[in-house]
PDB file of C-alpha atoms in Angstrom:
ATOM      1  CA  UNK A 243       4.616 -16.224  -6.610  1.00  0.00           C
ATOM      2  CA  UNK A 244       6.188 -13.941  -9.219  1.00  0.00           C
ATOM      3  CA  UNK A 245       5.073 -12.793 -12.663  1.00  0.00           C
ATOM      4  CA  UNK A 246       6.475 -10.266 -15.122  1.00  0.00           C
ATOM      5  CA  UNK A 247       4.460  -7.518 -13.380  1.00  0.00           C
ATOM      6  CA  UNK A 248       4.377  -8.374  -9.665  1.00  0.00           C
ATOM      7  CA  UNK A 249       5.695 -10.539  -6.870  1.00  0.00           C
ATOM      8  CA  UNK A 250       3.581 -11.742  -3.962  1.00  0.00           C
ATOM      9  CA  UNK A 251       5.696 -11.154  -0.860  1.00  0.00           C
ATOM     10  CA  UNK A 252       3.191 -12.541   1.651  1.00  0.00           C
ATOM     11  CA  UNK A 253      -0.090 -14.380   1.116  1.00  0.00           C
ATOM     12  CA  UNK A 254      -2.775 -14.667   3.816  1.00  0.00           C
ATOM     13  CA  UNK A 255      -5.709 -16.298   1.984  1.00  0.00           C
ATOM     14  CA  UNK A 256      -7.660 -16.896   5.187  1.00  0.00           C
ATOM     15  CA  UNK A 257      -7.540 -13.144   5.897  1.00  0.00           C
ATOM     16  CA  UNK A 258      -6.194 -11.535   9.049  1.00  0.00           C
ATOM     17  CA  UNK A 259      -7.998  -9.241  11.467  1.00  0.00           C
ATOM     18  CA  UNK A 260      -6.169  -6.384  13.255  1.00  0.00           C
ATOM     19  CA  UNK A 261      -5.414  -8.602  16.250  1.00  0.00           C
ATOM     20  CA  UNK A 262      -3.627 -11.089  13.980  1.00  0.00           C
ATOM     21  CA  UNK A 263      -1.133  -8.737  12.325  1.00  0.00           C
ATOM     22  CA  UNK A 264       1.642  -7.122  14.329  1.00  0.00           C
ATOM     23  CA  UNK A 265       4.274  -4.514  13.544  1.00  0.00           C
ATOM     24  CA  UNK A 266       7.843  -3.783  14.588  1.00  0.00           C
ATOM     25  CA  UNK A 267       9.054  -0.251  13.878  1.00  0.00           C
ATOM     26  CA  UNK A 268      12.807   0.181  14.076  1.00  0.00           C
ATOM     27  CA  UNK A 269      15.434   2.383  12.421  1.00  0.00           C
ATOM     28  CA  UNK A 270      17.307  -0.758  11.398  1.00  0.00           C
ATOM     29  CA  UNK A 271      14.625  -1.105   8.700  1.00  0.00           C
ATOM     30  CA  UNK A 272      15.385   2.329   7.240  1.00  0.00           C
ATOM     31  CA  UNK A 273      16.905   2.619   3.792  1.00  0.00           C
ATOM     32  CA  UNK A 274      20.641   2.067   3.507  1.00  0.00           C
ATOM     33  CA  UNK A 275      22.274   4.826   1.392  1.00  0.00           C
ATOM     34  CA  UNK A 276      23.765   3.580  -1.863  1.00  0.00           C
ATOM     35  CA  UNK A 277      27.587   3.545  -1.932  1.00  0.00           C
ATOM     36  CA  UNK A 278      27.569   5.355  -5.282  1.00  0.00           C
ATOM     37  CA  UNK A 279      27.664   9.035  -4.244  1.00  0.00           C
ATOM     38  CA  UNK A 280      26.549  10.259  -7.657  1.00  0.00           C
ATOM     39  CA  UNK A 281      23.487   8.037  -7.535  1.00  0.00           C
ATOM     40  CA  UNK A 282      22.678   9.263  -4.016  1.00  0.00           C
ATOM     41  CA  UNK A 283      23.046  12.890  -5.138  1.00  0.00           C
ATOM     42  CA  UNK A 284      20.492  12.277  -7.903  1.00  0.00           C
ATOM     43  CA  UNK A 285      17.776  11.843  -5.241  1.00  0.00           C
ATOM     44  CA  UNK A 286      17.902  15.527  -4.263  1.00  0.00           C
ATOM     45  CA  UNK A 287      18.234  16.710  -7.848  1.00  0.00           C
ATOM     46  CA  UNK A 288      15.221  14.756  -9.047  1.00  0.00           C
ATOM     47  CA  UNK A 289      13.164  16.093  -6.143  1.00  0.00           C
ATOM     48  CA  UNK A 290      14.163  19.693  -6.897  1.00  0.00           C
ATOM     49  CA  UNK A 291      13.207  19.208 -10.549  1.00  0.00           C
ATOM     50  CA  UNK A 292       9.828  17.755  -9.573  1.00  0.00           C
ATOM     51  CA  UNK A 293       9.104  20.584  -7.109  1.00  0.00           C
ATOM     52  CA  UNK A 294       9.930  23.211  -9.734  1.00  0.00           C
ATOM     53  CA  UNK A 295       7.409  21.571 -12.033  1.00  0.00           C
ATOM     54  CA  UNK A 296       4.784  21.183  -9.315  1.00  0.00           C
ATOM     55  CA  UNK A 297       5.029  23.518  -6.320  1.00  0.00           C
ATOM     56  CA  UNK A 298       2.229  21.656  -4.497  1.00  0.00           C
ATOM     57  CA  UNK A 299       4.411  18.570  -3.902  1.00  0.00           C
ATOM     58  CA  UNK A 300       4.815  17.799  -0.209  1.00  0.00           C
ATOM     59  CA  UNK A 301       7.583  15.723   1.326  1.00  0.00           C
ATOM     60  CA  UNK A 302       5.475  13.688   3.741  1.00  0.00           C
ATOM     61  CA  UNK A 303       6.735  10.965   6.065  1.00  0.00           C
ATOM     62  CA  UNK A 304       6.017   7.339   5.143  1.00  0.00           C
ATOM     63  CA  UNK A 305       6.565   3.896   6.616  1.00  0.00           C
ATOM     64  CA  UNK A 306       9.263   1.941   4.822  1.00  0.00           C
ATOM     65  CA  UNK A 307       8.665  -1.764   4.194  1.00  0.00           C
ATOM     66  CA  UNK A 308      11.615  -3.772   5.501  1.00  0.00           C
ATOM     67  CA  UNK A 309      10.294  -7.319   5.333  1.00  0.00           C
ATOM     68  CA  UNK A 310       8.313  -9.472   7.745  1.00  0.00           C
ATOM     69  CA  UNK A 311       8.689 -12.381  10.136  1.00  0.00           C
ATOM     70  CA  UNK A 312       6.303 -15.035  11.442  1.00  0.00           C
ATOM     71  CA  UNK A 313       5.492 -15.053  15.139  1.00  0.00           C
ATOM     72  CA  UNK A 314       3.764 -17.510  17.405  1.00  0.00           C
ATOM     73  CA  UNK A 315       0.016 -16.976  17.512  1.00  0.00           C
ATOM     74  CA  UNK A 316      -0.083 -16.971  21.317  1.00  0.00           C
ATOM     75  CA  UNK A 317      -3.102 -18.854  22.611  1.00  0.00           C
ATOM     76  CA  UNK A 318      -3.718 -20.328  19.165  1.00  0.00           C
ATOM     77  CA  UNK A 319      -1.167 -23.150  19.363  1.00  0.00           C
ATOM     78  CA  UNK A 320       0.511 -24.142  16.114  1.00  0.00           C
ATOM     79  CA  UNK A 321      -0.609 -20.912  14.417  1.00  0.00           C
ATOM     80  CA  UNK A 322       1.850 -18.219  13.387  1.00  0.00           C
ATOM     81  CA  UNK A 323       0.970 -14.647  12.493  1.00  0.00           C
ATOM     82  CA  UNK A 324       2.992 -12.236  10.365  1.00  0.00           C
ATOM     83  CA  UNK A 325       4.814  -9.281  11.859  1.00  0.00           C
ATOM     84  CA  UNK A 326       5.640  -6.450   9.467  1.00  0.00           C
ATOM     85  CA  UNK A 327       9.062  -4.823   9.771  1.00  0.00           C
ATOM     86  CA  UNK A 328       8.759  -1.088   9.179  1.00  0.00           C
ATOM     87  CA  UNK A 329      11.279   1.730   9.105  1.00  0.00           C
ATOM     88  CA  UNK A 330      11.005   5.409   8.248  1.00  0.00           C
ATOM     89  CA  UNK A 331      11.219   7.126   4.855  1.00  0.00           C
ATOM     90  CA  UNK A 332       9.611  10.033   2.991  1.00  0.00           C
ATOM     91  CA  UNK A 333       8.054  10.979  -0.317  1.00  0.00           C
ATOM     92  CA  UNK A 334      11.178  12.819  -1.502  1.00  0.00           C
ATOM     93  CA  UNK A 335      13.299   9.691  -1.177  1.00  0.00           C
ATOM     94  CA  UNK A 336      10.595   7.611  -2.860  1.00  0.00           C
ATOM     95  CA  UNK A 337      10.607   9.954  -5.854  1.00  0.00           C
ATOM     96  CA  UNK A 338      14.412   9.908  -5.949  1.00  0.00           C
ATOM     97  CA  UNK A 339      14.861   6.118  -5.665  1.00  0.00           C
ATOM     98  CA  UNK A 340      11.837   4.052  -6.676  1.00  0.00           C
ATOM     99  CA  UNK A 341      10.639   6.615  -9.228  1.00  0.00           C
ATOM    100  CA  UNK A 342      14.148   7.520 -10.399  1.00  0.00           C
ATOM    101  CA  UNK A 343      14.693   6.759 -14.129  1.00  0.00           C
ATOM    102  CA  UNK A 344      17.777   4.862 -12.884  1.00  0.00           C
ATOM    103  CA  UNK A 345      15.804   2.972 -10.210  1.00  0.00           C
ATOM    104  CA  UNK A 346      17.321  -0.380 -11.193  1.00  0.00           C
ATOM    105  CA  UNK A 347      20.769   0.963 -10.280  1.00  0.00           C
ATOM    106  CA  UNK A 348      19.584   1.238  -6.654  1.00  0.00           C
ATOM    107  CA  UNK A 349      18.930  -2.514  -6.461  1.00  0.00           C
ATOM    108  CA  UNK A 350      21.455  -4.797  -4.783  1.00  0.00           C
ATOM    109  CA  UNK A 351      22.397  -8.099  -6.390  1.00  0.00           C
ATOM    110  CA  UNK A 352      20.558 -10.527  -4.140  1.00  0.00           C
ATOM    111  CA  UNK A 353      17.791 -13.117  -4.288  1.00  0.00           C
ATOM    112  CA  UNK A 354      16.667 -11.895  -0.855  1.00  0.00           C
ATOM    113  CA  UNK A 355      13.933  -9.316  -1.471  1.00  0.00           C
ATOM    114  CA  UNK A 356      14.792  -7.166   1.558  1.00  0.00           C
ATOM    115  CA  UNK A 357      18.486  -6.994   0.663  1.00  0.00           C
ATOM    116  CA  UNK A 358      17.690  -6.408  -3.001  1.00  0.00           C
ATOM    117  CA  UNK A 359      15.640  -3.311  -2.132  1.00  0.00           C
ATOM    118  CA  UNK A 360      17.777  -2.037   0.762  1.00  0.00           C
ATOM    119  CA  UNK A 361      18.796   1.145  -1.103  1.00  0.00           C
ATOM    120  CA  UNK A 362      15.245   2.133  -2.164  1.00  0.00           C
ATOM    121  CA  UNK A 363      12.684   4.092  -0.133  1.00  0.00           C
ATOM    122  CA  UNK A 364      10.012   1.430  -0.712  1.00  0.00           C
ATOM    123  CA  UNK A 365       7.208   3.155   1.244  1.00  0.00           C
ATOM    124  CA  UNK A 366       4.433   0.748   2.162  1.00  0.00           C
ATOM    125  CA  UNK A 367       1.321   1.503   0.131  1.00  0.00           C
ATOM    126  CA  UNK A 368      -2.095  -0.059   0.584  1.00  0.00           C
ATOM    127  CA  UNK A 369      -5.110  -1.049  -1.453  1.00  0.00           C
ATOM    128  CA  UNK A 370      -8.557  -2.516  -0.818  1.00  0.00           C
ATOM    129  CA  UNK A 371     -10.619  -4.952  -2.822  1.00  0.00           C
ATOM    130  CA  UNK A 372     -14.045  -3.541  -1.945  1.00  0.00           C
ATOM    131  CA  UNK A 373     -16.982  -5.778  -2.868  1.00  0.00           C
ATOM    132  CA  UNK A 374     -20.462  -4.267  -3.063  1.00  0.00           C
ATOM    133  CA  UNK A 375     -23.729  -5.779  -1.813  1.00  0.00           C
ATOM    134  CA  UNK A 376     -24.399  -7.085  -5.341  1.00  0.00           C
ATOM    135  CA  UNK A 377     -20.931  -8.670  -5.499  1.00  0.00           C
ATOM    136  CA  UNK A 378     -19.208  -6.191  -7.780  1.00  0.00           C
ATOM    137  CA  UNK A 379     -15.595  -5.091  -7.220  1.00  0.00           C
ATOM    138  CA  UNK A 380     -14.846  -1.355  -6.995  1.00  0.00           C
ATOM    139  CA  UNK A 381     -12.136  -0.123  -9.363  1.00  0.00           C
ATOM    140  CA  UNK A 382     -11.013   3.468  -9.975  1.00  0.00           C
ATOM    141  CA  UNK A 383      -9.524   4.978 -13.111  1.00  0.00           C
ATOM    142  CA  UNK A 384      -6.651   7.285 -12.230  1.00  0.00           C
ATOM    143  CA  UNK A 385      -6.533  10.839 -13.473  1.00  0.00           C
ATOM    144  CA  UNK A 386      -4.264  11.698 -16.391  1.00  0.00           C
ATOM    145  CA  UNK A 387      -2.692  14.384 -14.168  1.00  0.00           C
ATOM    146  CA  UNK A 388      -1.228  12.126 -11.454  1.00  0.00           C
ATOM    147  CA  UNK A 389       2.489  11.362 -11.344  1.00  0.00           C
ATOM    148  CA  UNK A 390       2.219   7.580 -11.089  1.00  0.00           C
ATOM    149  CA  UNK A 391       0.365   5.457 -13.637  1.00  0.00           C
ATOM    150  CA  UNK A 392      -1.953   8.110 -15.123  1.00  0.00           C
ATOM    151  CA  UNK A 393      -5.078   6.643 -16.708  1.00  0.00           C
ATOM    152  CA  UNK A 394      -4.582   3.208 -15.142  1.00  0.00           C
ATOM    153  CA  UNK A 395      -7.134   1.195 -13.190  1.00  0.00           C
ATOM    154  CA  UNK A 396      -6.481   0.783  -9.443  1.00  0.00           C
ATOM    155  CA  UNK A 397      -8.158  -0.354  -6.266  1.00  0.00           C
ATOM    156  CA  UNK A 398      -8.882   2.377  -3.694  1.00  0.00           C
ATOM    157  CA  UNK A 399      -5.838   2.950  -1.520  1.00  0.00           C
ATOM    158  CA  UNK A 400      -2.905   5.085  -0.499  1.00  0.00           C
ATOM    159  CA  UNK A 401      -0.516   4.817   2.471  1.00  0.00           C
ATOM    160  CA  UNK A 402      -0.586   4.351   6.230  1.00  0.00           C
ATOM    161  CA  UNK A 403       0.465   7.726   7.643  1.00  0.00           C
ATOM    162  CA  UNK A 404       3.065   8.135  10.419  1.00  0.00           C
ATOM    163  CA  UNK A 405       1.602  11.566  11.252  1.00  0.00           C
ATOM    164  CA  UNK A 406      -1.701   9.900  12.177  1.00  0.00           C
ATOM    165  CA  UNK A 407       0.080   7.808  14.807  1.00  0.00           C
ATOM    166  CA  UNK A 408       1.778  10.916  16.227  1.00  0.00           C
ATOM    167  CA  UNK A 409      -1.587  12.694  16.313  1.00  0.00           C
ATOM    168  CA  UNK A 410      -3.303   9.775  18.038  1.00  0.00           C
ATOM    169  CA  UNK A 411      -0.717   9.597  20.818  1.00  0.00           C
ATOM    170  CA  UNK A 412      -0.687  13.372  21.378  1.00  0.00           C
ATOM    171  CA  UNK A 413      -4.489  13.523  21.577  1.00  0.00           C
ATOM    172  CA  UNK A 414      -4.331  10.937  24.345  1.00  0.00           C
ATOM    173  CA  UNK A 415      -1.980  13.213  26.251  1.00  0.00           C
ATOM    174  CA  UNK A 416       0.934  10.882  25.648  1.00  0.00           C
ATOM    175  CA  UNK A 417       4.124  12.698  24.713  1.00  0.00           C
ATOM    176  CA  UNK A 418       5.961   9.419  25.082  1.00  0.00           C
ATOM    177  CA  UNK A 419       4.657   5.890  24.630  1.00  0.00           C
ATOM    178  CA  UNK A 420       6.346   2.570  25.203  1.00  0.00           C
ATOM    179  CA  UNK A 421       7.733   0.634  22.245  1.00  0.00           C
ATOM    180  CA  UNK A 422       4.918  -1.905  22.640  1.00  0.00           C
ATOM    181  CA  UNK A 423       2.280   0.833  22.589  1.00  0.00           C
ATOM    182  CA  UNK A 424       3.896   2.494  19.565  1.00  0.00           C
ATOM    183  CA  UNK A 425       3.887  -0.770  17.644  1.00  0.00           C
ATOM    184  CA  UNK A 426       0.240  -1.298  18.557  1.00  0.00           C
ATOM    185  CA  UNK A 427      -0.668   2.199  17.317  1.00  0.00           C
ATOM    186  CA  UNK A 428       1.158   1.627  14.029  1.00  0.00           C
ATOM    187  CA  UNK A 429      -0.591  -1.719  13.573  1.00  0.00           C
ATOM    188  CA  UNK A 430      -3.942   0.021  14.128  1.00  0.00           C
ATOM    189  CA  UNK A 431      -2.982   2.684  11.576  1.00  0.00           C
ATOM    190  CA  UNK A 432      -2.266  -0.047   9.007  1.00  0.00           C
ATOM    191  CA  UNK A 433      -5.964  -0.975   9.171  1.00  0.00           C
ATOM    192  CA  UNK A 434      -7.417   2.475   9.919  1.00  0.00           C
ATOM    193  CA  UNK A 435      -5.622   4.043   6.955  1.00  0.00           C
ATOM    194  CA  UNK A 436      -7.145   1.750   4.341  1.00  0.00           C
ATOM    195  CA  UNK A 437     -10.635   2.375   5.747  1.00  0.00           C
ATOM    196  CA  UNK A 438      -9.985   6.160   5.515  1.00  0.00           C
ATOM    197  CA  UNK A 439      -8.717   5.850   1.947  1.00  0.00           C
ATOM    198  CA  UNK A 440     -11.803   3.917   0.830  1.00  0.00           C
ATOM    199  CA  UNK A 441     -14.178   6.460   2.386  1.00  0.00           C
ATOM    200  CA  UNK A 442     -12.275   9.421   0.920  1.00  0.00           C
ATOM    201  CA  UNK A 443     -11.741   7.967  -2.544  1.00  0.00           C
ATOM    202  CA  UNK A 444     -15.120   6.409  -3.324  1.00  0.00           C
ATOM    203  CA  UNK A 445     -17.383   8.443  -1.048  1.00  0.00           C
ATOM    204  CA  UNK A 446     -19.187   5.676   0.824  1.00  0.00           C
ATOM    205  CA  UNK A 447     -19.882   6.160   4.567  1.00  0.00           C
ATOM    206  CA  UNK A 448     -17.599   4.311   6.957  1.00  0.00           C
ATOM    207  CA  UNK A 449     -20.637   2.607   8.483  1.00  0.00           C
ATOM    208  CA  UNK A 450     -21.267   0.810   5.173  1.00  0.00           C
ATOM    209  CA  UNK A 451     -17.895  -0.960   5.297  1.00  0.00           C
ATOM    210  CA  UNK A 452     -16.799  -4.096   7.089  1.00  0.00           C
ATOM    211  CA  UNK A 453     -13.603  -4.249   9.123  1.00  0.00           C
ATOM    212  CA  UNK A 454     -10.652  -4.522   6.711  1.00  0.00           C
ATOM    213  CA  UNK A 455      -9.174  -8.001   6.426  1.00  0.00           C
ATOM    214  CA  UNK A 456      -5.476  -8.225   5.543  1.00  0.00           C
ATOM    215  CA  UNK A 457      -4.855 -10.652   2.646  1.00  0.00           C
ATOM    216  CA  UNK A 458      -1.180 -10.104   1.880  1.00  0.00           C
ATOM    217  CA  UNK A 459       1.639  -8.050   0.391  1.00  0.00           C
ATOM    218  CA  UNK A 460       2.385  -7.448  -3.261  1.00  0.00           C
ATOM    219  CA  UNK A 461       5.367  -5.747  -4.882  1.00  0.00           C
ATOM    220  CA  UNK A 462       5.371  -4.567  -8.460  1.00  0.00           C
ATOM    221  CA  UNK A 463       8.397  -5.478 -10.536  1.00  0.00           C
ATOM    222  CA  UNK A 464       8.617  -1.993 -12.056  1.00  0.00           C
ATOM    223  CA  UNK A 465      10.412   0.206  -9.457  1.00  0.00           C
ATOM    224  CA  UNK A 466       9.852  -2.372  -6.684  1.00  0.00           C
ATOM    225  CA  UNK A 467       6.929  -0.617  -4.993  1.00  0.00           C
ATOM    226  CA  UNK A 468       5.367  -2.701  -2.132  1.00  0.00           C
ATOM    227  CA  UNK A 469       1.730  -2.544  -1.017  1.00  0.00           C
ATOM    228  CA  UNK A 470      -0.465  -4.221   1.597  1.00  0.00           C
ATOM    229  CA  UNK A 471      -3.867  -5.399   0.384  1.00  0.00           C
ATOM    230  CA  UNK A 472      -7.147  -5.812   2.215  1.00  0.00           C
ATOM    231  CA  UNK A 473     -10.600  -7.206   1.587  1.00  0.00           C
ATOM    232  CA  UNK A 474     -13.628  -5.131   2.582  1.00  0.00           C
ATOM    233  CA  UNK A 475     -17.344  -5.685   2.116  1.00  0.00           C
ATOM    234  CA  UNK A 476     -19.625  -2.717   1.411  1.00  0.00           C
ATOM    235  CA  UNK A 477     -23.310  -3.196   2.267  1.00  0.00           C
ATOM    236  CA  UNK A 478     -24.426  -0.802  -0.488  1.00  0.00           C
ATOM    237  CA  UNK A 479     -25.352  -1.872  -4.030  1.00  0.00           C
ATOM    238  CA  UNK A 480     -23.219  -0.770  -6.986  1.00  0.00           C
ATOM    239  CA  UNK A 481     -25.746   1.822  -8.137  1.00  0.00           C
ATOM    240  CA  UNK A 482     -25.599   3.643  -4.797  1.00  0.00           C
ATOM    241  CA  UNK A 483     -21.784   3.471  -4.709  1.00  0.00           C
ATOM    242  CA  UNK A 484     -21.686   5.184  -8.110  1.00  0.00           C
ATOM    243  CA  UNK A 485     -23.984   7.931  -6.844  1.00  0.00           C
ATOM    244  CA  UNK A 486     -21.849   8.554  -3.736  1.00  0.00           C
ATOM    245  CA  UNK A 487     -18.622   8.686  -5.749  1.00  0.00           C
ATOM    246  CA  UNK A 488     -19.554  12.093  -7.153  1.00  0.00           C
ATOM    247  CA  UNK A 489     -19.219  13.568  -3.654  1.00  0.00           C
ATOM    248  CA  UNK A 490     -15.985  11.776  -2.667  1.00  0.00           C
ATOM    249  CA  UNK A 491     -13.527  13.958  -0.738  1.00  0.00           C
ATOM    250  CA  UNK A 492     -10.525  12.888  -2.790  1.00  0.00           C
ATOM    251  CA  UNK A 493     -11.565  13.679  -6.344  1.00  0.00           C
ATOM    252  CA  UNK A 494      -8.141  14.578  -7.738  1.00  0.00           C
ATOM    253  CA  UNK A 495      -6.450  11.218  -8.182  1.00  0.00           C
ATOM    254  CA  UNK A 496      -9.297   9.396  -9.931  1.00  0.00           C
ATOM    255  CA  UNK A 497     -11.790  10.455 -12.583  1.00  0.00           C
ATOM    256  CA  UNK A 498     -14.069   7.445 -12.873  1.00  0.00           C
ATOM    257  CA  UNK A 499     -15.426   4.621 -10.722  1.00  0.00           C
ATOM    258  CA  UNK A 500     -16.245   1.174 -12.081  1.00  0.00           C
ATOM    259  CA  UNK A 501     -17.983  -1.722 -10.376  1.00  0.00           C
ATOM    260  CA  UNK A 502     -17.166  -4.957 -12.161  1.00  0.00           C
ATOM    261  CA  UNK A 503     -17.319  -8.714 -11.776  1.00  0.00           C
ATOM    262  CA  UNK A 504     -14.117 -10.718 -11.245  1.00  0.00           C
ATOM    263  CA  UNK A 505     -14.451 -11.991 -14.823  1.00  0.00           C
ATOM    264  CA  UNK A 506     -14.501  -8.469 -16.238  1.00  0.00           C
ATOM    265  CA  UNK A 507     -11.660  -7.392 -13.960  1.00  0.00           C
ATOM    266  CA  UNK A 508      -9.590 -10.260 -15.326  1.00  0.00           C
ATOM    267  CA  UNK A 509      -9.648  -8.455 -18.687  1.00  0.00           C
ATOM    268  CA  UNK A 510      -8.896  -5.057 -17.111  1.00  0.00           C
ATOM    269  CA  UNK A 511      -5.942  -6.098 -14.963  1.00  0.00           C
ATOM    270  CA  UNK A 512      -3.349  -5.578 -17.718  1.00  0.00           C
ATOM    271  CA  UNK A 513      -4.095  -1.853 -17.361  1.00  0.00           C
ATOM    272  CA  UNK A 514      -3.386  -1.918 -13.598  1.00  0.00           C
ATOM    273  CA  UNK A 515      -0.020  -1.211 -11.921  1.00  0.00           C
ATOM    274  CA  UNK A 516       1.788  -4.425 -11.086  1.00  0.00           C
ATOM    275  CA  UNK A 517       1.248  -4.152  -7.324  1.00  0.00           C
ATOM    276  CA  UNK A 518      -2.521  -3.877  -7.905  1.00  0.00           C
ATOM    277  CA  UNK A 519      -2.440  -6.858 -10.254  1.00  0.00           C
ATOM    278  CA  UNK A 520      -0.849  -8.633  -7.304  1.00  0.00           C
ATOM    279  CA  UNK A 521      -3.660  -7.382  -5.071  1.00  0.00           C
ATOM    280  CA  UNK A 522      -6.192  -8.989  -7.407  1.00  0.00           C
ATOM    281  CA  UNK A 523      -4.176 -12.234  -7.292  1.00  0.00           C
ATOM    282  CA  UNK A 524      -4.299 -12.120  -3.472  1.00  0.00           C
ATOM    283  CA  UNK A 525      -8.086 -11.667  -3.609  1.00  0.00           C
ATOM    284  CA  UNK A 526      -8.440 -14.675  -5.919  1.00  0.00           C
ATOM    285  CA  UNK A 527      -6.354 -16.763  -3.513  1.00  0.00           C
ATOM    286  CA  UNK A 528      -8.708 -15.695  -0.708  1.00  0.00           C
ATOM    287  CA  UNK A 529     -11.768 -16.711  -2.732  1.00  0.00           C
ATOM    288  CA  UNK A 530     -10.158 -20.024  -3.636  1.00  0.00           C
ATOM    289  CA  UNK A 531      -9.337 -20.740   0.010  1.00  0.00           C
ATOM    290  CA  UNK A 532     -12.886 -19.961   1.141  1.00  0.00           C
ATOM    291  CA  UNK A 533     -14.289 -22.221  -1.597  1.00  0.00           C
ATOM    292  CA  UNK A 534     -12.044 -25.107  -0.572  1.00  0.00           C
ATOM    293  CA  UNK A 535     -12.754 -24.683   3.148  1.00  0.00           C
TER     294      UNK A 535
END
């Protein structure tokens, strides 16, 4: 499904638990440098310009989205589960490719989405459709000071963090893990990271949230940014969520929390980044599937 603002890369309307989504991490899914040397050189220049304007910018590692495949569901015969293909990238390359004013020049001429975006950083973002006990959806209004989409409405979210996987393995006394164990840790981080983001951004306790359920992947048309979306239930009413938001750990990126019905959100979605509009579309597909079941 594709609109003027987003493309749904993968839809999972039945929702997937952590055991149903796998990951393959391989350098073959890293970004391929663009053959135009001048365009490649602009990545470093844009980063230097951004750092001069904001010395607090940090070039953190990110997972690069490199497509997905469907794998046999194992004991569940006739059922296939998605496997995400992830490579390595960083924030500097994201700023210099996806957020480059010439971002369209990085795109390859192909109908295949992975090939089309092979020269962009395309870090995998995430977002959560969090529904309160009184069936309202949590939406944040971004600060006017953020670099991407200031003042827009978004779902809570961020990125899965490679450093968290490194930390988890080192804390277990594992300087080296097998490929299978590494992939398992990354898959866990895909789910753990969205739970962390929700707690940090809206201030609710982790114990109030259900296990995240993966509902699909969305990519915005503008600068081809991909994001994984999840559904989560919060057992607190909207009023209490609003009260907790004032003490949220991450108070820089957003300035206001809204709890709205799907009908109201339908009128707000034009003020959301395309990938988050896609996230809302994935949620509606989930609701439709549960109604038809």
